[in-house]
Amino acid sequence: MNCQSHFYKGLSPQLVARRWFLKQCGVGLGAMALGSLMQDRVVAATAPENPMAPKKPHFQGKAKNVIYLFMAGAPSHLELFDYKPQLAKFDGTLPPADLLKDYRAAFINPSSKLLGPKFKFAKHGESGAELSEILPNMATVADDIAIVKSMHTDAFNHAPGQIMMHTGAQQFGRPSIGAWTLYGLGSESQDLPGFVVFSSGAKGPSGGSSNWGSGFLPTVYNGVLFRSQGDPILYLSNPKGVDPQIQRDTLDSIRSLNEKHLGVMGDPEISTRINSYEMAFRMQTSAPELMDISKEPPHILDMYGVEPGKPSFAMNCLLARRLVERGVRFVELLHESWDQHGNLTADLKKNCKVTEQACAALVKDLKQRGLLDSTLVVWGGEFGRTPMVQGGNDGRDHHPNCFTMWLAGGGVKPGITLGESDDFGFNATKDKVHVHDLNATILKLLGFDHTKLTYRFQGRDFRLTDVHGEVVTQLLA
């Protein structure tokens, strides 16, 4: 910068006449006066559009809503969906050496002995889907779901694996699939968040809030964590002495200040702040109505296994259906209890007793209400479990090479089993589906070309599938 640049035309300020100031700055003073007179119109012109308003996808998708049942901790495909007679036959023997070439396990020695499946399997429905004996309720919807036995991923530890499943990357900071969905489609609910999350199980998910975060997208697309009992969000109710009119007047004043600030700065986070205040106000009416299940018929409560007043995964499944009915775009239920390095048999029985009745009930309930066609249900964890034993003779280690997920509704072809693994359930061998392929397919069902749903950040266009992913056309109805 020129050291004389603070001079007017190179002249010292002492030499600039008063009449120059009035002549040259009059326009500026006039502009300020005009701005003051037109203040209301300026604010109106810069008032934020609703970032959650429904938007059109690239093409007409079959799915309008998503319910993601995420079994955090990684359920064993070998005990639930992928029966391996050869694994049972060679139980207690060492795995073939060529199977373990270049393989890296998370904790165990890869040459640990093979562990046969702990439960019996049988075929169900017209589709002949083969399911474990500890999935009796899922057996009743075998013809409504599509089972994928050939999933594989890049991560073999929980936090990176969960974040990989949700964001397409193992590192923190990318938007979750729920945030991408909301960014692309908006929400049809004006009184509830467009992306709602429930967490149950022994602990929270290892990947934390990154599983439902918005990353570099505006935070208005972030998932909102709900409780399944009482106020879904803490401090939603007004404190004593604050009536609705006082609150409304306060929010109007805050909104006015925020809109002025937005008009000056243009920061989308200010729009997020405005939206959050208004959503919280509306939720004071809508949230209690959502949580009140007293009008649900007893047979529906029994079907899910819900005990009124008691928080549970089953309650979360029922609330997920109620949220979808109210236009919420993306609902995720995380249940962190599936990390069986030991005590595999007892813990899997316990986990299935807690979750599988409600999962099956959700599919049935959506179907009988005419919602399954437009609601995509996804079930799965972050990876699978090893065919080799851990923890004496009753545990399995993390395994990224092969695992199972299922999908239902929302344009998914029902009653099919896609993909195969080898004789030991170690590697996916036929119709392999990577995490990126799964996410590309979910976006396809929602009406998006996954290569074109992008957001520009740090000089380049990012997408959920990064530079990978192929739509799994066999899954499409």
Short mmCIF file of C-alpha atoms in Angstrom, two decimals:
data_model
loop_
_atom_site.label_atom_id
_atom_site.label_comp_id
_atom_site.label_asym_id
_atom_site.label_seq_id
_atom_site.Cartn_x
_atom_site.Cartn_y
_atom_site.Cartn_z
CA MET A 1 0.00 0.00 0.00
CA ASN A 2 1.23 3.51 -0.84
CA CYS A 3 2.25 5.35 2.34
CA GLN A 4 0.51 8.46 0.96
CA SER A 5 -2.78 6.74 0.27
CA HIS A 6 -4.48 8.35 3.23
CA PHE A 7 -4.06 11.76 1.53
CA TYR A 8 -6.74 13.13 -0.78
CA LYS A 9 -5.15 13.40 -4.26
CA GLY A 10 -1.76 13.53 -2.56
CA LEU A 11 -2.68 16.60 -0.47
CA SER A 12 -2.26 16.76 3.26
CA PRO A 13 -5.61 16.69 5.17
CA GLN A 14 -4.78 20.16 6.53
CA LEU A 15 -5.00 21.53 2.98
CA VAL A 16 -8.38 20.02 2.15
CA ALA A 17 -11.08 22.72 2.36
CA ARG A 18 -14.31 22.35 4.34
CA ARG A 19 -16.36 22.91 1.17
CA TRP A 20 -14.60 19.80 -0.36
CA PHE A 21 -15.84 17.73 2.56
CA LEU A 22 -19.42 18.93 2.07
CA LYS A 23 -19.22 18.48 -1.70
CA GLN A 24 -17.57 15.03 -1.77
CA CYS A 25 -19.19 13.50 1.30
CA GLY A 26 -22.71 14.78 0.73
CA VAL A 27 -23.53 11.70 -1.33
CA GLY A 28 -22.32 9.47 1.49
CA LEU A 29 -24.39 11.35 4.09
CA GLY A 30 -27.39 11.17 1.80
CA ALA A 31 -26.90 7.47 1.35
CA MET A 32 -26.86 7.00 5.10
CA ALA A 33 -30.00 9.06 5.49
CA LEU A 34 -31.73 7.15 2.69
CA GLY A 35 -30.67 3.85 4.22
CA SER A 36 -32.17 4.91 7.53
CA LEU A 37 -35.48 5.88 5.88
CA MET A 38 -35.64 2.62 3.91
CA GLN A 39 -34.46 0.40 6.75
CA ASP A 40 -37.61 -1.70 6.93
CA ARG A 41 -37.56 -2.40 3.18
CA VAL A 42 -33.90 -3.39 3.27
CA VAL A 43 -34.50 -5.82 6.12
CA ALA A 44 -37.47 -7.29 4.29
CA ALA A 45 -35.39 -7.75 1.15
CA THR A 46 -32.64 -9.55 3.06
CA ALA A 47 -34.91 -11.62 5.30
CA PRO A 48 -33.80 -15.25 5.13
CA GLU A 49 -35.55 -17.80 2.99
CA ASN A 50 -36.48 -20.93 4.89
CA PRO A 51 -33.46 -23.24 4.38
CA MET A 52 -35.62 -26.21 5.36
CA ALA A 53 -38.29 -25.63 2.70
CA PRO A 54 -39.00 -28.72 0.55
CA LYS A 55 -36.84 -28.90 -2.57
CA LYS A 56 -37.05 -30.89 -5.77
CA PRO A 57 -34.48 -33.66 -6.32
CA HIS A 58 -32.71 -34.28 -9.63
CA PHE A 59 -35.51 -36.67 -10.66
CA GLN A 60 -38.56 -38.25 -9.09
CA GLY A 61 -37.34 -40.61 -6.38
CA LYS A 62 -39.30 -43.46 -4.84
CA ALA A 63 -38.30 -42.59 -1.27
CA LYS A 64 -39.36 -39.38 0.47
CA ASN A 65 -38.16 -40.28 3.95
CA VAL A 66 -35.44 -42.44 5.50
CA ILE A 67 -35.34 -44.38 8.76
CA TYR A 68 -31.81 -45.61 9.43
CA LEU A 69 -31.54 -48.36 12.05
CA PHE A 70 -27.82 -48.28 12.85
CA MET A 71 -26.58 -51.17 14.98
CA ALA A 72 -23.40 -49.55 16.29
CA GLY A 73 -20.64 -51.89 17.39
CA ALA A 74 -20.97 -54.19 14.35
CA PRO A 75 -23.36 -57.17 14.55
CA SER A 76 -22.04 -60.57 13.55
CA HIS A 77 -23.31 -61.48 10.09
CA LEU A 78 -22.25 -65.07 10.79
CA GLU A 79 -24.77 -65.47 13.60
CA LEU A 80 -27.62 -63.49 12.04
CA PHE A 81 -27.84 -63.59 8.22
CA ASP A 82 -24.94 -65.42 6.57
CA TYR A 83 -25.00 -69.11 7.51
CA LYS A 84 -21.81 -71.00 6.71
CA PRO A 85 -21.96 -74.81 7.00
CA GLN A 86 -18.24 -75.03 6.18
CA LEU A 87 -17.44 -72.73 9.07
CA ALA A 88 -19.39 -75.07 11.34
CA LYS A 89 -17.59 -78.08 9.86
CA PHE A 90 -14.11 -76.64 10.46
CA ASP A 91 -14.89 -75.13 13.87
CA GLY A 92 -11.76 -75.16 16.04
CA THR A 93 -9.28 -75.53 13.16
CA LEU A 94 -6.88 -73.00 11.71
CA PRO A 95 -8.09 -70.99 8.71
CA PRO A 96 -6.49 -71.65 5.30
CA ALA A 97 -3.22 -69.76 4.92
CA ASP A 98 -4.20 -68.27 1.55
CA LEU A 99 -7.31 -66.79 3.13
CA LEU A 100 -5.20 -64.66 5.47
CA LYS A 101 -2.73 -63.30 2.92
CA ASP A 102 -2.15 -59.57 3.59
CA TYR A 103 -5.03 -59.59 6.10
CA ARG A 104 -4.80 -57.33 9.16
CA ALA A 105 -7.09 -57.93 12.14
CA ALA A 106 -7.98 -55.22 14.66
CA PHE A 107 -6.95 -57.11 17.80
CA ILE A 108 -6.54 -60.86 17.32
CA ASN A 109 -3.82 -62.88 15.67
CA PRO A 110 -5.26 -63.56 12.19
CA SER A 111 -4.26 -67.22 12.52
CA SER A 112 -6.65 -67.73 15.43
CA LYS A 113 -8.86 -70.79 15.10
CA LEU A 114 -12.16 -70.70 13.23
CA LEU A 115 -15.37 -70.37 15.22
CA GLY A 116 -18.52 -72.01 13.92
CA PRO A 117 -21.89 -70.22 13.98
CA LYS A 118 -23.61 -70.25 17.37
CA PHE A 119 -27.21 -70.52 16.17
CA LYS A 120 -29.36 -72.54 13.81
CA PHE A 121 -30.65 -71.09 10.53
CA ALA A 122 -33.79 -71.72 8.49
CA LYS A 123 -35.35 -70.41 5.29
CA HIS A 124 -38.42 -68.17 5.47
CA GLY A 125 -41.12 -66.75 3.22
CA GLU A 126 -41.58 -67.19 -0.49
CA SER A 127 -38.17 -65.61 -0.97
CA GLY A 128 -36.47 -68.37 1.03
CA ALA A 129 -34.36 -65.85 2.95
CA GLU A 130 -32.09 -67.70 5.37
CA LEU A 131 -32.24 -66.19 8.86
CA SER A 132 -30.97 -67.08 12.32
CA GLU A 133 -33.23 -68.61 14.94
CA ILE A 134 -32.74 -65.48 17.09
CA LEU A 135 -34.54 -63.38 14.43
CA PRO A 136 -38.05 -64.87 14.67
CA ASN A 137 -39.86 -61.57 14.07
CA MET A 138 -37.68 -60.58 11.13
CA ALA A 139 -38.57 -63.95 9.61
CA THR A 140 -42.18 -62.70 9.31
CA VAL A 141 -41.08 -59.84 7.02
CA ALA A 142 -38.55 -61.83 5.00
CA ASP A 143 -40.48 -61.09 1.79
CA ASP A 144 -40.52 -57.33 2.47
CA ILE A 145 -36.79 -56.78 2.86
CA ALA A 146 -33.72 -56.96 0.63
CA ILE A 147 -30.71 -58.59 2.30
CA VAL A 148 -27.21 -57.63 1.15
CA LYS A 149 -24.62 -60.23 2.19
CA SER A 150 -21.68 -58.71 0.32
CA MET A 151 -21.08 -55.40 2.10
CA HIS A 152 -17.47 -54.32 2.68
CA THR A 153 -15.74 -51.21 3.97
CA ASP A 154 -12.31 -49.60 4.45
CA ALA A 155 -12.29 -49.26 8.24
CA PHE A 156 -11.88 -51.86 10.97
CA ASN A 157 -12.21 -49.79 14.15
CA HIS A 158 -15.47 -48.42 15.48
CA ALA A 159 -15.20 -44.63 15.29
CA PRO A 160 -13.64 -44.52 11.80
CA GLY A 161 -15.99 -47.27 10.64
CA GLN A 162 -19.13 -45.52 11.87
CA ILE A 163 -18.05 -42.19 10.44
CA MET A 164 -17.18 -43.93 7.16
CA MET A 165 -20.67 -45.43 6.96
CA HIS A 166 -22.33 -42.09 7.63
CA THR A 167 -20.11 -39.58 5.82
CA GLY A 168 -18.13 -41.57 3.25
CA ALA A 169 -14.81 -40.72 4.95
CA GLN A 170 -12.98 -42.00 8.02
CA GLN A 171 -11.96 -38.51 9.13
CA PHE A 172 -14.11 -36.13 11.12
CA GLY A 173 -15.59 -33.08 9.41
CA ARG A 174 -17.67 -34.42 6.52
CA PRO A 175 -21.47 -34.10 6.37
CA SER A 176 -23.51 -37.17 7.32
CA ILE A 177 -25.92 -38.85 4.94
CA GLY A 178 -28.81 -37.40 6.94
CA ALA A 179 -27.42 -33.89 6.49
CA TRP A 180 -26.90 -34.46 2.76
CA THR A 181 -30.50 -35.68 2.48
CA LEU A 182 -31.83 -32.60 4.24
CA TYR A 183 -29.59 -30.31 2.15
CA GLY A 184 -30.93 -31.89 -1.02
CA LEU A 185 -34.61 -32.29 -0.15
CA GLY A 186 -35.40 -29.96 2.73
CA SER A 187 -38.13 -31.04 5.12
CA GLU A 188 -41.90 -31.35 4.90
CA SER A 189 -42.27 -30.70 8.63
CA GLN A 190 -42.55 -27.10 9.80
CA ASP A 191 -42.89 -27.94 13.48
CA LEU A 192 -40.19 -30.57 13.99
CA PRO A 193 -36.53 -30.81 12.91
CA GLY A 194 -36.01 -32.35 9.49
CA PHE A 195 -33.33 -34.75 10.79
CA VAL A 196 -33.96 -36.45 14.14
CA VAL A 197 -31.63 -38.85 15.97
CA PHE A 198 -32.23 -41.31 18.84
CA SER A 199 -29.50 -43.17 20.71
CA SER A 200 -29.99 -46.27 22.85
CA GLY A 201 -27.98 -49.23 24.08
CA ALA A 202 -25.20 -49.64 26.59
CA LYS A 203 -23.44 -46.44 25.52
CA GLY A 204 -23.40 -43.78 22.84
CA PRO A 205 -21.89 -44.49 19.40
CA SER A 206 -18.09 -44.45 19.15
CA GLY A 207 -18.21 -41.96 16.28
CA GLY A 208 -20.20 -39.52 18.43
CA SER A 209 -22.16 -36.67 16.93
CA SER A 210 -20.12 -36.84 13.71
CA ASN A 211 -22.50 -39.65 12.72
CA TRP A 212 -25.29 -37.10 12.40
CA GLY A 213 -23.28 -33.90 11.92
CA SER A 214 -23.51 -31.43 9.05
CA GLY A 215 -19.75 -31.06 8.56
CA PHE A 216 -19.07 -28.12 6.25
CA LEU A 217 -22.75 -27.81 5.27
CA PRO A 218 -24.68 -25.08 7.09
CA THR A 219 -25.51 -26.34 10.58
CA VAL A 220 -29.24 -26.03 9.91
CA TYR A 221 -28.84 -29.49 8.32
CA ASN A 222 -27.37 -31.04 11.46
CA GLY A 223 -29.24 -33.93 13.11
CA VAL A 224 -31.07 -33.12 16.35
CA LEU A 225 -30.63 -35.67 19.15
CA PHE A 226 -33.95 -36.51 20.83
CA ARG A 227 -34.66 -38.25 24.11
CA SER A 228 -37.38 -40.93 24.07
CA GLN A 229 -38.95 -39.85 27.33
CA GLY A 230 -40.25 -36.50 28.62
CA ASP A 231 -39.24 -33.42 26.66
CA PRO A 232 -37.34 -34.72 23.61
CA ILE A 233 -34.90 -31.84 24.05
CA LEU A 234 -33.83 -30.47 27.43
CA TYR A 235 -35.13 -27.04 28.46
CA LEU A 236 -37.80 -27.08 25.77
CA SER A 237 -40.41 -25.98 28.30
CA ASN A 238 -40.51 -22.36 29.49
CA PRO A 239 -39.19 -21.56 32.98
CA LYS A 240 -41.59 -20.31 35.62
CA GLY A 241 -42.73 -16.74 35.07
CA VAL A 242 -42.27 -16.81 31.29
CA ASP A 243 -45.55 -17.09 29.43
CA PRO A 244 -45.91 -17.66 25.66
CA GLN A 245 -46.48 -13.96 24.91
CA ILE A 246 -43.31 -12.88 26.71
CA GLN A 247 -41.39 -15.56 24.84
CA ARG A 248 -42.91 -14.56 21.48
CA ASP A 249 -42.04 -10.89 22.04
CA THR A 250 -38.49 -11.85 22.99
CA LEU A 251 -38.05 -14.05 19.93
CA ASP A 252 -39.42 -11.33 17.65
CA SER A 253 -36.85 -8.87 18.99
CA ILE A 254 -34.02 -11.39 18.61
CA ARG A 255 -35.18 -12.28 15.10
CA SER A 256 -35.21 -8.62 14.09
CA LEU A 257 -31.63 -8.17 15.29
CA ASN A 258 -30.50 -11.38 13.59
CA GLU A 259 -32.12 -10.40 10.30
CA LYS A 260 -30.34 -7.05 10.35
CA HIS A 261 -27.07 -8.83 11.03
CA LEU A 262 -27.81 -11.32 8.23
CA GLY A 263 -28.45 -8.45 5.82
CA VAL A 264 -24.99 -7.05 6.59
CA MET A 265 -22.97 -10.25 6.85
CA GLY A 266 -24.82 -12.73 4.61
CA ASP A 267 -23.63 -15.58 6.87
CA PRO A 268 -25.85 -18.70 6.50
CA GLU A 269 -25.16 -19.55 10.14
CA ILE A 270 -27.23 -16.51 11.13
CA SER A 271 -30.11 -17.99 9.15
CA THR A 272 -29.54 -21.25 11.04
CA ARG A 273 -29.76 -19.36 14.33
CA ILE A 274 -33.05 -17.73 13.32
CA ASN A 275 -34.46 -21.07 12.21
CA SER A 276 -33.38 -22.75 15.47
CA TYR A 277 -35.15 -20.20 17.67
CA GLU A 278 -38.35 -20.44 15.65
CA MET A 279 -38.25 -24.25 15.51
CA ALA A 280 -37.78 -24.47 19.28
CA PHE A 281 -40.82 -22.21 19.77
CA ARG A 282 -43.00 -24.35 17.51
CA MET A 283 -41.74 -27.55 19.11
CA GLN A 284 -43.17 -26.50 22.45
CA THR A 285 -46.50 -27.52 20.96
CA SER A 286 -45.50 -30.21 18.44
CA ALA A 287 -43.02 -32.15 20.60
CA PRO A 288 -45.41 -33.03 23.46
CA GLU A 289 -47.95 -34.18 20.85
CA LEU A 290 -45.27 -36.34 19.20
CA MET A 291 -44.26 -37.97 22.49
CA ASP A 292 -47.84 -38.66 23.59
CA ILE A 293 -48.44 -42.25 22.51
CA SER A 294 -51.61 -42.63 24.58
CA LYS A 295 -53.72 -42.65 21.41
CA GLU A 296 -51.73 -45.49 19.85
CA PRO A 297 -53.86 -48.68 19.90
CA PRO A 298 -52.74 -51.36 22.40
CA HIS A 299 -52.08 -53.84 19.59
CA ILE A 300 -49.59 -51.41 18.02
CA LEU A 301 -47.73 -51.01 21.32
CA ASP A 302 -47.68 -54.78 21.71
CA MET A 303 -46.45 -55.25 18.15
CA TYR A 304 -43.44 -53.00 18.79
CA GLY A 305 -42.93 -54.22 22.36
CA VAL A 306 -43.32 -50.72 23.76
CA GLU A 307 -43.86 -50.15 27.48
CA PRO A 308 -45.44 -46.67 27.89
CA GLY A 309 -43.26 -44.34 29.94
CA LYS A 310 -40.17 -46.51 29.52
CA PRO A 311 -37.46 -45.39 27.08
CA SER A 312 -36.28 -48.18 24.77
CA PHE A 313 -35.22 -48.99 21.24
CA ALA A 314 -38.80 -50.17 20.63
CA MET A 315 -40.13 -46.77 21.73
CA ASN A 316 -37.67 -45.10 19.37
CA CYS A 317 -38.95 -47.22 16.46
CA LEU A 318 -42.53 -46.19 17.20
CA LEU A 319 -41.49 -42.54 17.46
CA ALA A 320 -39.63 -42.89 14.14
CA ARG A 321 -42.87 -43.91 12.46
CA ARG A 322 -44.70 -40.99 14.11
CA LEU A 323 -41.96 -38.58 12.95
CA VAL A 324 -42.19 -39.79 9.34
CA GLU A 325 -45.96 -39.33 9.48
CA ARG A 326 -45.32 -35.71 10.47
CA GLY A 327 -43.04 -35.04 7.51
CA VAL A 328 -39.62 -35.45 9.13
CA ARG A 329 -37.20 -36.29 6.34
CA PHE A 330 -34.52 -38.41 8.02
CA VAL A 331 -34.74 -40.35 11.29
CA GLU A 332 -31.81 -42.32 12.66
CA LEU A 333 -31.85 -44.79 15.52
CA LEU A 334 -28.41 -45.75 16.83
CA HIS A 335 -28.16 -48.75 19.17
CA GLU A 336 -24.60 -49.23 20.48
CA SER A 337 -24.47 -52.76 21.94
CA TRP A 338 -23.06 -55.04 19.24
CA ASP A 339 -19.32 -55.24 19.96
CA GLN A 340 -19.06 -58.89 20.99
CA HIS A 341 -15.36 -59.64 21.43
CA GLY A 342 -16.56 -62.12 24.06
CA ASN A 343 -19.85 -63.41 25.48
CA LEU A 344 -21.08 -63.55 21.90
CA THR A 345 -23.91 -66.04 22.36
CA ALA A 346 -25.60 -64.41 25.35
CA ASP A 347 -25.14 -60.83 24.16
CA LEU A 348 -26.49 -61.50 20.67
CA LYS A 349 -29.59 -63.12 22.17
CA LYS A 350 -30.02 -60.08 24.41
CA ASN A 351 -29.49 -57.57 21.59
CA CYS A 352 -31.95 -59.31 19.30
CA LYS A 353 -34.54 -59.53 22.08
CA VAL A 354 -34.24 -55.75 22.53
CA THR A 355 -34.25 -54.74 18.84
CA GLU A 356 -35.51 -57.24 16.28
CA GLN A 357 -39.19 -57.28 17.28
CA ALA A 358 -39.38 -53.50 16.90
CA CYS A 359 -37.48 -53.55 13.59
CA ALA A 360 -39.93 -56.06 12.13
CA ALA A 361 -42.87 -54.13 13.62
CA LEU A 362 -41.65 -50.92 11.99
CA VAL A 363 -41.66 -52.55 8.54
CA LYS A 364 -45.15 -54.01 9.14
CA ASP A 365 -46.53 -50.78 10.56
CA LEU A 366 -45.24 -48.64 7.71
CA LYS A 367 -46.62 -51.13 5.21
CA GLN A 368 -50.11 -51.28 6.71
CA ARG A 369 -50.28 -47.46 6.79
CA GLY A 370 -49.22 -47.11 3.16
CA LEU A 371 -45.94 -45.45 4.16
CA LEU A 372 -43.45 -48.17 3.26
CA ASP A 373 -43.50 -47.34 -0.45
CA SER A 374 -42.22 -43.83 0.29
CA THR A 375 -40.09 -44.60 3.37
CA LEU A 376 -36.69 -46.23 2.98
CA VAL A 377 -35.65 -48.36 5.98
CA VAL A 378 -31.96 -49.27 6.30
CA TRP A 379 -30.50 -51.67 8.91
CA GLY A 380 -26.83 -52.40 9.56
CA GLY A 381 -23.61 -51.64 11.41
CA GLU A 382 -20.16 -50.34 10.57
CA PHE A 383 -18.56 -53.70 9.63
CA GLY A 384 -18.83 -57.42 10.38
CA ARG A 385 -17.08 -59.93 12.65
CA THR A 386 -14.25 -62.36 11.97
CA PRO A 387 -14.79 -66.06 11.28
CA MET A 388 -11.88 -66.54 13.71
CA VAL A 389 -12.46 -66.72 17.44
CA GLN A 390 -11.67 -64.15 20.10
CA GLY A 391 -12.25 -64.31 23.85
CA GLY A 392 -11.79 -68.03 24.47
CA ASN A 393 -14.46 -69.72 22.37
CA ASP A 394 -17.25 -67.13 22.39
CA GLY A 395 -16.25 -63.91 20.63
CA ARG A 396 -15.33 -62.38 17.28
CA ASP A 397 -13.06 -59.50 16.26
CA HIS A 398 -13.83 -56.56 13.90
CA HIS A 399 -13.97 -57.48 10.22
CA PRO A 400 -14.30 -55.04 7.26
CA ASN A 401 -14.09 -57.56 4.40
CA CYS A 402 -17.65 -58.81 4.61
CA PHE A 403 -20.86 -58.01 6.47
CA THR A 404 -24.63 -57.94 6.00
CA MET A 405 -27.22 -55.17 5.85
CA TRP A 406 -30.89 -55.10 4.86
CA LEU A 407 -33.14 -52.48 3.29
CA ALA A 408 -36.90 -52.19 2.88
CA GLY A 409 -39.42 -49.90 1.20
CA GLY A 410 -38.69 -46.66 -0.64
CA GLY A 411 -38.17 -48.26 -4.04
CA VAL A 412 -36.12 -51.25 -2.85
CA LYS A 413 -36.85 -54.58 -4.52
CA PRO A 414 -38.38 -56.74 -1.77
CA GLY A 415 -37.72 -60.40 -1.06
CA ILE A 416 -34.24 -60.66 -2.56
CA THR A 417 -30.87 -61.66 -1.20
CA LEU A 418 -27.99 -59.94 -2.98
CA GLY A 419 -24.36 -60.99 -2.91
CA GLU A 420 -22.39 -63.86 -1.49
CA SER A 421 -19.35 -64.42 0.67
CA ASP A 422 -16.85 -67.30 0.63
CA ASP A 423 -17.32 -70.55 2.55
CA PHE A 424 -16.10 -68.98 5.78
CA GLY A 425 -17.86 -65.61 5.50
CA PHE A 426 -14.45 -63.96 5.29
CA ASN A 427 -14.54 -62.11 1.95
CA ALA A 428 -17.43 -60.82 -0.15
CA THR A 429 -17.12 -62.71 -3.43
CA LYS A 430 -20.19 -61.95 -5.56
CA ASP A 431 -22.01 -58.66 -6.25
CA LYS A 432 -19.78 -56.80 -3.82
CA VAL A 433 -21.27 -53.62 -2.34
CA HIS A 434 -18.97 -51.00 -0.84
CA VAL A 435 -20.17 -48.34 1.59
CA HIS A 436 -19.94 -45.77 -1.23
CA ASP A 437 -22.16 -47.98 -3.41
CA LEU A 438 -24.74 -48.23 -0.64
CA ASN A 439 -24.79 -44.44 -0.17
CA ALA A 440 -25.02 -43.86 -3.92
CA THR A 441 -28.02 -46.21 -4.00
CA ILE A 442 -29.75 -44.48 -1.08
CA LEU A 443 -29.37 -41.13 -2.84
CA LYS A 444 -30.68 -42.70 -6.06
CA LEU A 445 -33.81 -43.86 -4.24
CA LEU A 446 -34.27 -40.31 -2.92
CA GLY A 447 -34.06 -38.89 -6.44
CA PHE A 448 -30.42 -37.82 -6.67
CA ASP A 449 -27.50 -38.50 -8.94
CA HIS A 450 -24.83 -38.96 -6.26
CA THR A 451 -22.20 -37.40 -8.51
CA LYS A 452 -24.21 -34.17 -8.81
CA LEU A 453 -25.39 -33.61 -5.23
CA THR A 454 -22.40 -31.46 -4.27
CA TYR A 455 -21.36 -28.59 -2.03
CA ARG A 456 -18.42 -26.32 -2.77
CA PHE A 457 -15.93 -26.15 0.08
CA GLN A 458 -12.25 -25.24 0.22
CA GLY A 459 -12.11 -24.71 -3.53
CA ARG A 460 -13.70 -27.93 -4.74
CA ASP A 461 -17.06 -29.65 -4.98
CA PHE A 462 -17.55 -32.30 -2.30
CA ARG A 463 -20.11 -35.09 -2.33
CA LEU A 464 -21.17 -37.92 0.00
CA THR A 465 -19.49 -40.58 -2.13
CA ASP A 466 -16.32 -38.52 -2.70
CA VAL A 467 -14.94 -39.81 -6.04
CA HIS A 468 -16.34 -43.32 -5.65
CA GLY A 469 -19.61 -45.25 -5.69
CA GLU A 470 -21.86 -47.06 -8.15
CA VAL A 471 -25.63 -47.43 -7.80
CA VAL A 472 -26.56 -51.03 -6.97
CA THR A 473 -29.23 -51.47 -9.64
CA GLN A 474 -30.12 -55.00 -8.45
CA LEU A 475 -31.62 -53.43 -5.33
CA LEU A 476 -34.01 -51.17 -7.24
CA ALA A 477 -37.61 -52.24 -7.66
#
